[in-house]
Amino acid sequence: MKLIELHILQSFPVSCLNRDDVGSPKSAVFGGVQRARISSQCLKRASRVLAHENHAGFEGIRSRHLLLPFTEALSAAGLDADAAVKQAEALCVLFSKKDSKHPEQVTTAVYLSPGEIQQIATAIAGGEDAKKAIKNATRTDAADIALFGRMIANDPNLNVEGASMFSHALSTHKTNNEVDFFSAVDDRKGDAEDAGAGMIGSLEFNSATYYRYVAINLDLLAAPTHLGGLSEDERKDILRAFIKSALTAVPNARKNSMNAGTLPHEVLGIRKDKGQPLQLINAFEKPVSSRGQGFAAASLDEMKAHLASIEKVWGAQGEQHFLTETDGGLDAFIDQLLKD
């Protein structure tokens, strides 16, 4: 397996980037102590949205609202209004069950690109069988589906294994959630009234230095089921956009009250011509101590030491590049990872 791996250290201030079912910052026990956690799903979503904003190849849309886009595409392909609706309804149930309460929706969100929808509609308008039209549709505008994957329970043949792999981000040190007590002032309350707040409440938060891991299976990405229909230069352009979004995207939960926009402290990029994905999270199985100097620098020292230990026993782990040590910054760093 040919791989690009990204080992990312990033500190976030007071924040609640990823909440559980009761609104608390997500956490996990690792190394016998509680760690702050950001789920891989949360990180993927942030990366996908940013890539969608910045690159035309990331046009996939995940939604339960399938009837309208298929109806519009079939109408544009030449079907009259009634035929378009009828065909669209038949198409929708090939992807998911119809929602009995909301006829314009299906019961599960389906990941499709505008190009796929257009190709399917054009083929059906030309007389092709719907299932065959779906199977033959290509995804030249859906790099996000190729990278993040797609699951459709109704038809496993439409499933796409994502070429990217994300870990849950974990703090490199012990982290306890804290509580922010807040009050809101009632601006219309008169001086003669009591001086109490208009409302009071509390929110949990934490702050931590995280290790997170992203890998890209380059062989799978270049497969015919993924982006094999693109040229090598086009795939590299997609990879540049993906790597930039994976490194810079920040989940936007509570962005107005606990904005946590930061950039990574350091990124280790590794290019492997063969091998398997390998995290460096065990560098932090023993919680890092700040030693009065913060967690980021200490975490970087531990990560480098752990990698050296792995290579001493298991051999070289591929061509390595540190972002902050690369002349030319982020673009040059990515170019090094994409070099043949």
Short mmCIF file of C-alpha atoms in Angstrom, two decimals:
data_model
loop_
_atom_site.label_atom_id
_atom_site.label_comp_id
_atom_site.label_asym_id
_atom_site.label_seq_id
_atom_site.Cartn_x
_atom_site.Cartn_y
_atom_site.Cartn_z
CA MET A 1 0.00 0.00 0.00
CA LYS A 2 1.40 3.39 -1.05
CA LEU A 3 0.64 5.94 1.66
CA ILE A 4 0.89 9.54 2.74
CA GLU A 5 0.64 9.93 6.52
CA LEU A 6 0.13 13.13 8.51
CA HIS A 7 0.98 13.19 12.22
CA ILE A 8 -0.42 16.44 13.62
CA LEU A 9 0.14 18.19 16.95
CA GLN A 10 -2.26 21.06 17.60
CA SER A 11 -3.27 23.03 20.69
CA PHE A 12 -6.74 24.45 21.20
CA PRO A 13 -7.70 27.03 23.85
CA VAL A 14 -10.95 27.11 25.82
CA SER A 15 -13.40 25.25 23.57
CA CYS A 16 -15.97 22.52 23.15
CA LEU A 17 -15.13 21.34 19.65
CA ASN A 18 -17.03 18.06 19.73
CA ARG A 19 -19.90 17.40 22.14
CA ASP A 20 -21.48 14.21 23.43
CA ASP A 21 -25.20 13.58 23.92
CA VAL A 22 -25.38 15.79 27.04
CA GLY A 23 -23.35 18.66 25.62
CA SER A 24 -20.04 17.86 27.31
CA PRO A 25 -16.73 17.84 25.40
CA LYS A 26 -16.02 14.29 24.23
CA SER A 27 -13.35 12.38 26.12
CA ALA A 28 -11.71 8.96 26.31
CA VAL A 29 -9.47 7.05 28.70
CA PHE A 30 -6.00 6.32 27.30
CA GLY A 31 -2.96 5.37 29.32
CA GLY A 32 -5.17 5.11 32.39
CA VAL A 33 -6.17 8.79 32.42
CA GLN A 34 -8.92 10.89 30.87
CA ARG A 35 -8.05 12.61 27.60
CA ALA A 36 -9.86 15.23 25.58
CA ARG A 37 -11.16 13.75 22.33
CA ILE A 38 -12.38 14.95 18.95
CA SER A 39 -14.07 12.21 16.96
CA SER A 40 -12.87 11.25 13.51
CA GLN A 41 -16.36 11.95 12.15
CA CYS A 42 -16.18 15.52 13.44
CA LEU A 43 -12.73 16.06 11.91
CA LYS A 44 -13.80 14.55 8.59
CA ARG A 45 -16.83 16.82 8.41
CA ALA A 46 -14.74 19.94 9.04
CA SER A 47 -12.16 18.86 6.44
CA ARG A 48 -14.80 17.98 3.84
CA VAL A 49 -16.62 21.29 4.22
CA LEU A 50 -13.41 23.30 3.89
CA ALA A 51 -12.28 21.33 0.83
CA HIS A 52 -15.73 21.84 -0.71
CA GLU A 53 -15.34 25.61 -0.27
CA ASN A 54 -11.86 25.74 -1.79
CA HIS A 55 -11.81 23.21 -4.65
CA ALA A 56 -14.26 22.46 -7.45
CA GLY A 57 -13.50 18.73 -7.30
CA PHE A 58 -15.16 18.35 -3.91
CA GLU A 59 -18.80 18.65 -4.93
CA GLY A 60 -20.36 15.68 -3.16
CA ILE A 61 -23.53 16.38 -1.16
CA ARG A 62 -24.88 14.08 1.56
CA SER A 63 -28.60 14.49 2.03
CA ARG A 64 -31.95 12.77 2.52
CA HIS A 65 -33.48 15.20 0.01
CA LEU A 66 -33.05 13.20 -3.21
CA LEU A 67 -36.37 13.66 -4.99
CA LEU A 68 -35.90 17.31 -6.00
CA PRO A 69 -32.35 17.08 -7.44
CA PHE A 70 -33.25 13.94 -9.43
CA THR A 71 -36.50 15.51 -10.67
CA GLU A 72 -34.68 18.65 -11.80
CA ALA A 73 -31.92 16.66 -13.50
CA LEU A 74 -34.42 14.43 -15.33
CA SER A 75 -36.40 17.47 -16.47
CA ALA A 76 -33.21 19.08 -17.74
CA ALA A 77 -32.43 15.85 -19.58
CA GLY A 78 -35.69 16.11 -21.52
CA LEU A 79 -38.42 14.32 -19.57
CA ASP A 80 -41.75 16.05 -19.05
CA ALA A 81 -42.71 17.08 -15.52
CA ASP A 82 -44.84 14.03 -14.65
CA ALA A 83 -42.36 11.53 -16.08
CA ALA A 84 -39.48 13.26 -14.30
CA VAL A 85 -41.22 12.98 -10.92
CA LYS A 86 -42.16 9.34 -11.52
CA GLN A 87 -38.63 8.37 -12.55
CA ALA A 88 -37.13 10.36 -9.68
CA GLU A 89 -39.32 8.52 -7.17
CA ALA A 90 -38.22 5.18 -8.63
CA LEU A 91 -34.59 6.28 -8.46
CA CYS A 92 -34.77 7.37 -4.85
CA VAL A 93 -35.84 3.96 -3.56
CA LEU A 94 -32.81 2.38 -5.23
CA PHE A 95 -30.67 4.34 -2.78
CA SER A 96 -32.78 4.27 0.38
CA LYS A 97 -36.29 3.68 1.70
CA LYS A 98 -38.86 6.40 1.16
CA ASP A 99 -39.68 8.45 4.25
CA SER A 100 -43.38 7.86 4.95
CA LYS A 101 -43.79 11.19 6.75
CA HIS A 102 -41.79 13.26 4.25
CA PRO A 103 -42.36 11.95 0.69
CA GLU A 104 -39.68 14.22 -0.77
CA GLN A 105 -37.05 12.56 1.44
CA VAL A 106 -35.52 9.13 1.97
CA THR A 107 -34.80 7.63 5.38
CA THR A 108 -31.00 7.84 5.25
CA ALA A 109 -28.64 10.51 3.97
CA VAL A 110 -27.12 9.53 0.62
CA TYR A 111 -23.79 10.88 -0.63
CA LEU A 112 -23.93 11.86 -4.32
CA SER A 113 -22.26 14.43 -6.53
CA PRO A 114 -24.03 16.77 -8.98
CA GLY A 115 -22.10 15.10 -11.80
CA GLU A 116 -23.36 11.66 -10.80
CA ILE A 117 -26.95 12.89 -10.62
CA GLN A 118 -26.66 14.52 -14.04
CA GLN A 119 -25.11 11.44 -15.66
CA ILE A 120 -27.74 9.14 -14.16
CA ALA A 121 -30.56 11.40 -15.34
CA THR A 122 -29.13 11.74 -18.85
CA ALA A 123 -28.72 7.98 -19.19
CA ILE A 124 -32.27 7.27 -18.01
CA ALA A 125 -33.69 9.93 -20.33
CA GLY A 126 -31.84 8.13 -23.13
CA GLY A 127 -33.58 4.87 -22.31
CA GLU A 128 -31.01 3.18 -20.09
CA ASP A 129 -32.07 1.03 -17.15
CA ALA A 130 -31.90 2.94 -13.85
CA LYS A 131 -29.69 0.42 -12.04
CA LYS A 132 -27.28 0.31 -14.97
CA ALA A 133 -27.24 4.10 -15.17
CA ILE A 134 -26.32 4.34 -11.49
CA LYS A 135 -23.60 1.71 -11.81
CA ASN A 136 -22.02 3.36 -14.87
CA ALA A 137 -21.98 6.91 -13.50
CA THR A 138 -18.50 8.32 -12.92
CA ARG A 139 -17.51 10.76 -10.20
CA THR A 140 -15.14 13.30 -11.74
CA ASP A 141 -16.52 16.01 -9.43
CA ALA A 142 -16.65 13.92 -6.25
CA ALA A 143 -13.15 13.69 -4.84
CA ASP A 144 -14.75 13.86 -1.41
CA ILE A 145 -16.64 10.60 -2.01
CA ALA A 146 -13.42 8.95 -3.20
CA LEU A 147 -11.52 10.17 -0.15
CA PHE A 148 -14.15 9.92 2.58
CA GLY A 149 -16.13 6.97 1.27
CA ARG A 150 -19.80 6.16 0.89
CA MET A 151 -22.09 3.47 2.28
CA ILE A 152 -25.48 2.65 0.78
CA ALA A 153 -27.18 -0.21 2.58
CA ASN A 154 -29.77 -0.72 -0.18
CA ASP A 155 -27.10 -1.65 -2.72
CA PRO A 156 -23.60 -2.65 -1.53
CA ASN A 157 -22.37 -2.31 -5.12
CA LEU A 158 -22.64 1.46 -4.69
CA ASN A 159 -20.45 1.50 -1.59
CA VAL A 160 -17.12 3.31 -1.88
CA GLU A 161 -14.30 2.63 0.54
CA GLY A 162 -12.73 5.93 1.53
CA ALA A 163 -9.11 6.38 0.51
CA SER A 164 -8.45 8.49 3.59
CA MET A 165 -8.16 7.33 7.19
CA PHE A 166 -8.74 9.59 10.20
CA SER A 167 -8.05 8.81 13.84
CA HIS A 168 -9.91 10.26 16.79
CA ALA A 169 -7.79 13.15 18.06
CA LEU A 170 -6.64 12.62 21.66
CA SER A 171 -4.97 15.03 24.03
CA THR A 172 -1.35 14.12 24.67
CA HIS A 173 -1.86 14.76 28.38
CA LYS A 174 -4.46 14.29 31.09
CA THR A 175 -7.42 16.63 30.57
CA ASN A 176 -10.38 17.34 32.80
CA ASN A 177 -13.47 19.15 31.61
CA GLU A 178 -14.21 22.44 33.35
CA VAL A 179 -17.43 24.43 33.78
CA ASP A 180 -18.03 27.96 32.54
CA PHE A 181 -20.77 29.66 34.58
CA PHE A 182 -22.33 32.55 32.67
CA SER A 183 -25.09 35.10 33.07
CA ALA A 184 -26.95 37.28 30.59
CA VAL A 185 -28.02 40.84 31.41
CA ASP A 186 -31.60 41.93 30.76
CA ASP A 187 -31.17 45.31 29.03
CA ARG A 188 -34.79 46.35 29.68
CA LYS A 189 -34.70 45.69 33.41
CA GLY A 190 -35.23 48.94 35.31
CA ASP A 191 -33.05 50.26 38.12
CA ALA A 192 -35.89 49.76 40.57
CA GLU A 193 -35.94 46.04 39.89
CA ASP A 194 -33.58 43.52 41.42
CA ALA A 195 -30.03 43.47 40.13
CA GLY A 196 -30.17 39.81 39.12
CA ALA A 197 -29.27 38.50 35.69
CA GLY A 198 -31.81 37.91 32.96
CA MET A 199 -30.69 34.30 32.83
CA ILE A 200 -27.87 32.10 34.09
CA GLY A 201 -26.37 28.88 32.83
CA SER A 202 -23.25 26.78 32.55
CA LEU A 203 -21.29 25.11 29.76
CA GLU A 204 -18.48 22.59 29.90
CA PHE A 205 -15.19 23.17 28.09
CA ASN A 206 -11.58 22.09 28.03
CA SER A 207 -8.28 23.13 26.51
CA ALA A 208 -5.65 20.70 25.29
CA THR A 209 -2.84 19.79 22.93
CA TYR A 210 -4.01 17.03 20.59
CA TYR A 211 -2.33 14.38 18.49
CA ARG A 212 -4.29 13.46 15.39
CA TYR A 213 -3.53 11.22 12.45
CA VAL A 214 -4.62 11.27 8.81
CA ALA A 215 -3.50 8.82 6.13
CA ILE A 216 -4.22 8.56 2.40
CA ASN A 217 -4.14 5.27 0.49
CA LEU A 218 -2.69 6.49 -2.81
CA ASP A 219 -3.20 3.14 -4.56
CA LEU A 220 -6.89 3.09 -3.72
CA LEU A 221 -7.34 6.73 -4.68
CA ALA A 222 -5.94 5.99 -8.16
CA ALA A 223 -8.18 2.93 -8.65
CA PRO A 224 -10.91 2.99 -11.34
CA THR A 225 -13.57 2.95 -8.59
CA HIS A 226 -12.18 6.19 -7.19
CA LEU A 227 -10.23 8.84 -9.13
CA GLY A 228 -8.64 6.56 -11.72
CA GLY A 229 -10.41 8.50 -14.44
CA LEU A 230 -8.37 11.62 -13.64
CA SER A 231 -4.83 12.31 -14.76
CA GLU A 232 -1.99 12.07 -12.27
CA ASP A 233 -1.70 15.87 -12.20
CA GLU A 234 -5.43 16.19 -11.50
CA ARG A 235 -5.17 13.70 -8.64
CA LYS A 236 -2.22 15.62 -7.19
CA ASP A 237 -4.28 18.80 -7.34
CA ILE A 238 -7.04 17.02 -5.42
CA LEU A 239 -4.52 15.75 -2.86
CA ARG A 240 -3.12 19.25 -2.31
CA ALA A 241 -6.59 20.55 -1.53
CA PHE A 242 -7.34 17.60 0.74
CA ILE A 243 -4.09 17.86 2.71
CA LYS A 244 -4.55 21.61 3.19
CA SER A 245 -8.09 21.14 4.44
CA ALA A 246 -7.14 18.24 6.72
CA LEU A 247 -4.40 20.34 8.33
CA THR A 248 -6.25 23.64 8.67
CA ALA A 249 -9.93 22.76 9.21
CA VAL A 250 -11.22 23.30 12.75
CA PRO A 251 -14.65 22.08 13.94
CA ASN A 252 -16.88 25.13 14.35
CA ALA A 253 -18.91 24.13 17.42
CA ARG A 254 -19.56 27.19 19.63
CA LYS A 255 -17.47 29.27 17.24
CA ASN A 256 -19.13 32.50 18.39
CA SER A 257 -18.61 32.03 22.12
CA MET A 258 -15.54 29.76 22.29
CA ASN A 259 -13.72 30.34 19.03
CA ALA A 260 -10.82 27.91 18.84
CA GLY A 261 -9.29 28.68 15.46
CA THR A 262 -5.62 27.67 15.57
CA LEU A 263 -3.06 26.07 13.26
CA PRO A 264 -0.95 22.98 14.01
CA HIS A 265 2.14 23.36 16.15
CA GLU A 266 3.89 20.79 13.96
CA VAL A 267 3.07 18.28 11.24
CA LEU A 268 5.16 15.24 10.42
CA GLY A 269 4.45 14.00 6.91
CA ILE A 270 5.59 10.53 5.89
CA ARG A 271 5.54 9.11 2.36
CA LYS A 272 5.57 5.31 2.19
CA ASP A 273 5.94 3.41 -1.08
CA LYS A 274 4.72 0.29 0.70
CA GLY A 275 3.56 -0.55 4.18
CA GLN A 276 0.57 -0.07 6.42
CA PRO A 277 -0.91 2.87 8.34
CA LEU A 278 0.92 3.45 11.61
CA GLN A 279 -0.09 6.01 14.23
CA LEU A 280 2.37 7.50 16.70
CA ILE A 281 -0.25 7.85 19.44
CA ASN A 282 1.66 5.49 21.75
CA ALA A 283 4.21 8.27 22.19
CA PHE A 284 1.60 9.69 24.57
CA GLU A 285 0.43 6.50 26.32
CA LYS A 286 2.28 7.98 29.28
CA PRO A 287 0.65 11.41 29.64
CA VAL A 288 2.97 14.25 28.70
CA SER A 289 4.06 16.63 31.45
CA SER A 290 4.28 20.32 30.61
CA ARG A 291 7.25 20.88 32.93
CA GLY A 292 6.19 24.51 33.05
CA GLN A 293 6.87 24.89 29.31
CA GLY A 294 3.49 23.96 27.87
CA PHE A 295 2.41 20.71 26.23
CA ALA A 296 3.12 21.33 22.53
CA ALA A 297 6.94 21.32 22.64
CA ALA A 298 7.03 18.42 25.10
CA SER A 299 4.62 16.45 22.90
CA LEU A 300 6.80 17.02 19.85
CA ASP A 301 9.84 15.73 21.74
CA GLU A 302 7.93 12.60 22.75
CA MET A 303 6.66 12.00 19.21
CA LYS A 304 10.16 12.27 17.74
CA ALA A 305 11.58 9.95 20.40
CA HIS A 306 8.82 7.40 19.81
CA LEU A 307 9.39 7.43 16.04
CA ALA A 308 13.13 6.93 16.56
CA SER A 309 12.39 3.98 18.85
CA ILE A 310 10.09 2.40 16.26
CA GLU A 311 12.66 2.78 13.50
CA LYS A 312 15.41 1.29 15.66
CA VAL A 313 13.39 -1.91 16.10
CA TRP A 314 11.19 -2.10 13.01
CA GLY A 315 13.21 -0.23 10.41
CA ALA A 316 12.72 2.99 8.46
CA GLN A 317 9.11 4.16 8.24
CA GLY A 318 9.32 6.07 4.98
CA GLU A 319 10.45 9.46 3.71
CA GLN A 320 9.85 12.04 6.45
CA HIS A 321 9.27 15.79 6.37
CA PHE A 322 8.49 18.20 9.21
CA LEU A 323 6.36 21.16 8.17
CA THR A 324 8.24 23.76 10.22
CA GLU A 325 11.59 22.53 8.90
CA THR A 326 10.56 22.74 5.22
CA ASP A 327 11.79 25.75 3.26
CA GLY A 328 8.86 27.27 1.42
CA GLY A 329 6.18 26.50 3.98
CA LEU A 330 3.03 24.47 3.49
CA ASP A 331 3.04 24.33 -0.32
CA ALA A 332 6.62 23.08 -0.41
CA PHE A 333 5.83 20.56 2.35
CA ILE A 334 2.93 19.14 0.32
CA ASP A 335 5.05 19.06 -2.84
CA GLN A 336 7.62 16.93 -1.01
CA LEU A 337 4.93 14.43 -0.02
CA LEU A 338 3.54 14.27 -3.56
CA LYS A 339 6.92 13.90 -5.25
CA ASP A 340 7.15 10.67 -7.29
#
